[in-house]
PDB file of C-alpha atoms in Angstrom:
ATOM      1  CA  MET A   1     125.513  97.898  85.801  1.00  0.00           C
ATOM      2  CA  ILE A   2     122.903  97.887  88.539  1.00  0.00           C
ATOM      3  CA  GLU A   3     123.153  95.111  91.137  1.00  0.00           C
ATOM      4  CA  VAL A   4     119.845  93.604  92.228  1.00  0.00           C
ATOM      5  CA  TYR A   5     119.616  91.126  95.110  1.00  0.00           C
ATOM      6  CA  ILE A   6     116.337  89.261  95.537  1.00  0.00           C
ATOM      7  CA  ASP A   7     114.922  86.786  98.000  1.00  0.00           C
ATOM      8  CA  GLY A   8     111.502  85.329  98.595  1.00  0.00           C
ATOM      9  CA  GLY A   9     110.291  83.236 101.448  1.00  0.00           C
ATOM     10  CA  SER A  10     107.298  81.844 103.244  1.00  0.00           C
ATOM     11  CA  ALA A  11     106.454  80.794 106.777  1.00  0.00           C
ATOM     12  CA  GLY A  12     104.980  77.437 105.822  1.00  0.00           C
ATOM     13  CA  ASP A  13     104.258  75.607 102.613  1.00  0.00           C
ATOM     14  CA  PRO A  14     102.131  77.416 101.734  1.00  0.00           C
ATOM     15  CA  GLY A  15     102.229  80.157 104.314  1.00  0.00           C
ATOM     16  CA  PRO A  16     102.441  83.906 104.798  1.00  0.00           C
ATOM     17  CA  SER A  17     105.073  85.087 102.364  1.00  0.00           C
ATOM     18  CA  GLY A  18     107.176  88.047 101.372  1.00  0.00           C
ATOM     19  CA  VAL A  19     110.002  89.253  99.195  1.00  0.00           C
ATOM     20  CA  GLY A  20     113.072  91.334  99.761  1.00  0.00           C
ATOM     21  CA  VAL A  21     114.670  93.411  97.027  1.00  0.00           C
ATOM     22  CA  LEU A  22     117.937  95.339  97.234  1.00  0.00           C
ATOM     23  CA  ILE A  23     118.899  97.523  94.263  1.00  0.00           C
ATOM     24  CA  LYS A  24     122.177  99.421  94.183  1.00  0.00           C
ATOM     25  CA  GLY A  25     124.445 101.146  91.720  1.00  0.00           C
ATOM     26  CA  ASN A  26     124.699 104.372  89.702  1.00  0.00           C
ATOM     27  CA  GLY A  27     123.449 106.415  92.661  1.00  0.00           C
ATOM     28  CA  VAL A  28     120.398 104.197  93.166  1.00  0.00           C
ATOM     29  CA  ASN A  29     119.808 102.522  96.516  1.00  0.00           C
ATOM     30  CA  VAL A  30     116.453 100.794  97.020  1.00  0.00           C
ATOM     31  CA  ASN A  31     115.494  98.443  99.855  1.00  0.00           C
ATOM     32  CA  ALA A  32     112.025  96.901  99.601  1.00  0.00           C
ATOM     33  CA  SER A  33     110.097  94.465 101.800  1.00  0.00           C
ATOM     34  CA  VAL A  34     106.887  93.380 100.105  1.00  0.00           C
ATOM     35  CA  PRO A  35     104.397  91.141 101.938  1.00  0.00           C
ATOM     36  CA  LEU A  36     102.615  88.511  99.844  1.00  0.00           C
ATOM     37  CA  PRO A  37      99.576  86.318 100.417  1.00  0.00           C
ATOM     38  CA  PRO A  38     100.151  82.716 101.467  1.00  0.00           C
ATOM     39  CA  MET A  39     102.149  80.736  98.892  1.00  0.00           C
ATOM     40  CA  SER A  40     105.124  78.390  98.640  1.00  0.00           C
ATOM     41  CA  ASN A  41     108.701  79.509  99.079  1.00  0.00           C
ATOM     42  CA  HIS A  42     109.432  78.845  95.393  1.00  0.00           C
ATOM     43  CA  GLU A  43     106.472  80.952  94.283  1.00  0.00           C
ATOM     44  CA  ALA A  44     107.718  83.766  96.519  1.00  0.00           C
ATOM     45  CA  GLU A  45     111.139  83.599  94.813  1.00  0.00           C
ATOM     46  CA  PHE A  46     109.507  84.182  91.416  1.00  0.00           C
ATOM     47  CA  HIS A  47     107.445  87.033  92.867  1.00  0.00           C
ATOM     48  CA  GLY A  48     110.676  88.523  94.219  1.00  0.00           C
ATOM     49  CA  PHE A  49     112.133  88.623  90.722  1.00  0.00           C
ATOM     50  CA  ILE A  50     108.971  90.189  89.305  1.00  0.00           C
ATOM     51  CA  GLN A  51     108.888  92.792  92.092  1.00  0.00           C
ATOM     52  CA  ALA A  52     112.545  93.642  91.465  1.00  0.00           C
ATOM     53  CA  LEU A  53     111.901  94.078  87.746  1.00  0.00           C
ATOM     54  CA  LYS A  54     108.949  96.375  88.444  1.00  0.00           C
ATOM     55  CA  LEU A  55     111.037  98.484  90.823  1.00  0.00           C
ATOM     56  CA  CYS A  56     113.875  98.719  88.299  1.00  0.00           C
ATOM     57  CA  LYS A  57     111.390  99.705  85.602  1.00  0.00           C
ATOM     58  CA  GLU A  58     110.033 102.481  87.869  1.00  0.00           C
ATOM     59  CA  HIS A  59     113.574 103.798  88.313  1.00  0.00           C
ATOM     60  CA  GLU A  60     114.214 103.519  84.553  1.00  0.00           C
ATOM     61  CA  LEU A  61     117.118 101.128  85.045  1.00  0.00           C
ATOM     62  CA  LYS A  62     117.905  99.199  81.862  1.00  0.00           C
ATOM     63  CA  VAL A  63     120.927  96.961  82.547  1.00  0.00           C
ATOM     64  CA  LEU A  64     120.662  94.632  85.534  1.00  0.00           C
ATOM     65  CA  SER A  65     122.779  92.030  87.258  1.00  0.00           C
ATOM     66  CA  VAL A  66     120.324  90.048  89.379  1.00  0.00           C
ATOM     67  CA  ARG A  67     121.550  87.848  92.239  1.00  0.00           C
ATOM     68  CA  THR A  68     119.386  85.112  93.715  1.00  0.00           C
ATOM     69  CA  ASP A  69     119.944  82.214  96.104  1.00  0.00           C
ATOM     70  CA  SER A  70     117.173  80.243  94.351  1.00  0.00           C
ATOM     71  CA  GLN A  71     118.648  77.665  91.995  1.00  0.00           C
ATOM     72  CA  LEU A  72     115.158  76.948  90.645  1.00  0.00           C
ATOM     73  CA  LEU A  73     114.631  80.585  89.651  1.00  0.00           C
ATOM     74  CA  ASP A  74     118.139  80.927  88.220  1.00  0.00           C
ATOM     75  CA  GLU A  75     117.777  77.803  86.066  1.00  0.00           C
ATOM     76  CA  ALA A  76     114.236  78.714  84.962  1.00  0.00           C
ATOM     77  CA  PHE A  77     115.361  82.178  83.845  1.00  0.00           C
ATOM     78  CA  ASP A  78     118.448  80.794  82.110  1.00  0.00           C
ATOM     79  CA  LYS A  79     116.476  78.131  80.219  1.00  0.00           C
ATOM     80  CA  LYS A  80     113.355  80.316  79.800  1.00  0.00           C
ATOM     81  CA  TYR A  81     111.456  77.239  80.975  1.00  0.00           C
ATOM     82  CA  VAL A  82     110.109  75.733  84.162  1.00  0.00           C
ATOM     83  CA  LYS A  83     108.409  72.362  84.443  1.00  0.00           C
ATOM     84  CA  ASN A  84     106.088  73.064  87.382  1.00  0.00           C
ATOM     85  CA  GLU A  85     102.779  74.460  86.159  1.00  0.00           C
ATOM     86  CA  PRO A  86     102.264  76.988  89.008  1.00  0.00           C
ATOM     87  CA  PHE A  87     105.555  78.704  88.139  1.00  0.00           C
ATOM     88  CA  LYS A  88     105.006  78.966  84.363  1.00  0.00           C
ATOM     89  CA  SER A  89     102.807  82.058  84.469  1.00  0.00           C
ATOM     90  CA  LEU A  90     105.202  83.744  86.923  1.00  0.00           C
ATOM     91  CA  LEU A  91     108.205  82.992  84.707  1.00  0.00           C
ATOM     92  CA  ASN A  92     106.309  84.239  81.644  1.00  0.00           C
ATOM     93  CA  GLU A  93     105.413  87.479  83.442  1.00  0.00           C
ATOM     94  CA  ALA A  94     109.060  88.021  84.349  1.00  0.00           C
ATOM     95  CA  LEU A  95     110.278  87.214  80.827  1.00  0.00           C
ATOM     96  CA  GLU A  96     107.739  89.632  79.346  1.00  0.00           C
ATOM     97  CA  LEU A  97     108.955  92.405  81.666  1.00  0.00           C
ATOM     98  CA  VAL A  98     112.567  91.683  80.706  1.00  0.00           C
ATOM     99  CA  GLU A  99     111.827  91.646  76.989  1.00  0.00           C
ATOM    100  CA  ASN A 100     109.717  94.815  76.975  1.00  0.00           C
ATOM    101  CA  HIS A 101     111.537  97.078  79.429  1.00  0.00           C
ATOM    102  CA  PHE A 102     115.227  96.200  79.742  1.00  0.00           C
ATOM    103  CA  ASP A 103     118.295  96.241  77.535  1.00  0.00           C
ATOM    104  CA  TYR A 104     120.035  93.420  79.374  1.00  0.00           C
ATOM    105  CA  VAL A 105     119.247  91.295  82.435  1.00  0.00           C
ATOM    106  CA  PHE A 106     121.826  88.849  83.737  1.00  0.00           C
ATOM    107  CA  MET A 107     120.985  86.476  86.595  1.00  0.00           C
ATOM    108  CA  LYS A 108     123.501  84.728  88.795  1.00  0.00           C
ATOM    109  CA  TRP A 109     122.953  82.197  91.562  1.00  0.00           C
ATOM    110  CA  ILE A 110     124.745  83.058  94.817  1.00  0.00           C
ATOM    111  CA  PRO A 111     124.947  81.199  98.132  1.00  0.00           C
ATOM    112  CA  SER A 112     122.462  82.302 100.797  1.00  0.00           C
ATOM    113  CA  LYS A 113     125.274  83.743 102.916  1.00  0.00           C
ATOM    114  CA  GLN A 114     125.934  86.300 100.150  1.00  0.00           C
ATOM    115  CA  ASN A 115     122.258  87.283 100.031  1.00  0.00           C
ATOM    116  CA  LYS A 116     121.752  88.242 103.676  1.00  0.00           C
ATOM    117  CA  GLN A 117     120.397  91.758 103.084  1.00  0.00           C
ATOM    118  CA  ALA A 118     117.672  90.573 100.706  1.00  0.00           C
ATOM    119  CA  ASP A 119     116.911  87.702 103.096  1.00  0.00           C
ATOM    120  CA  GLN A 120     116.440  90.137 106.001  1.00  0.00           C
ATOM    121  CA  LEU A 121     114.134  92.278 103.853  1.00  0.00           C
ATOM    122  CA  ALA A 122     112.132  89.170 102.899  1.00  0.00           C
ATOM    123  CA  LYS A 123     111.817  88.142 106.566  1.00  0.00           C
ATOM    124  CA  LYS A 124     110.482  91.609 107.417  1.00  0.00           C
ATOM    125  CA  ALA A 125     107.925  91.228 104.620  1.00  0.00           C
ATOM    126  CA  ILE A 126     106.891  87.782 105.884  1.00  0.00           C
ATOM    127  CA  GLN A 127     106.369  89.243 109.356  1.00  0.00           C
ATOM    128  CA  LYS A 128     104.161  91.984 107.855  1.00  0.00           C
ATOM    129  CA  SER A 129     102.194  89.270 106.031  1.00  0.00           C
ATOM    130  CA  VAL A 130     101.785  87.272 109.253  1.00  0.00           C
ATOM    131  CA  GLU A 131     100.533  90.386 111.082  1.00  0.00           C
ATOM    132  CA  LYS A 132      98.142  91.252 108.228  1.00  0.00           C
ATOM    133  CA  ASN A 133      96.737  87.761 107.826  1.00  0.00           C
ATOM    134  CA  GLY A 134      96.757  86.849 111.513  1.00  0.00           C
ATOM    135  CA  SER A 135      98.515  83.509 111.066  1.00  0.00           C
ATOM    136  CA  SER A 136     101.996  82.169 111.696  1.00  0.00           C
TER     137      SER A 136
END
């Protein structure tokens, strides 16, 4: 099983944002820092999951164990439901990717201290976003 660590963050609410994705297992080792436009931290977490799924799809990975430090994302994926309107379309995009491209996707919440590599990648992405957008 492929291990996928994801983290999203923003410098403000909303603010310049980014995601970090770490994929490892079966000879695959991917580290990605993806800058995002200004958004909330929670939105960035959902984008992190979507970005991870797209990267796994590109690498033709079919069975994933996803780790996140976002309880909101973990619960939304588990229940296939999120109350907040802005997150519904993001959750639906992720669920569609899972249904159409993967054999099995398991998500587990982990404490932030166990997600340091993805967090560092997300912080690099936020910095790129700040530099691109000229704000802090």
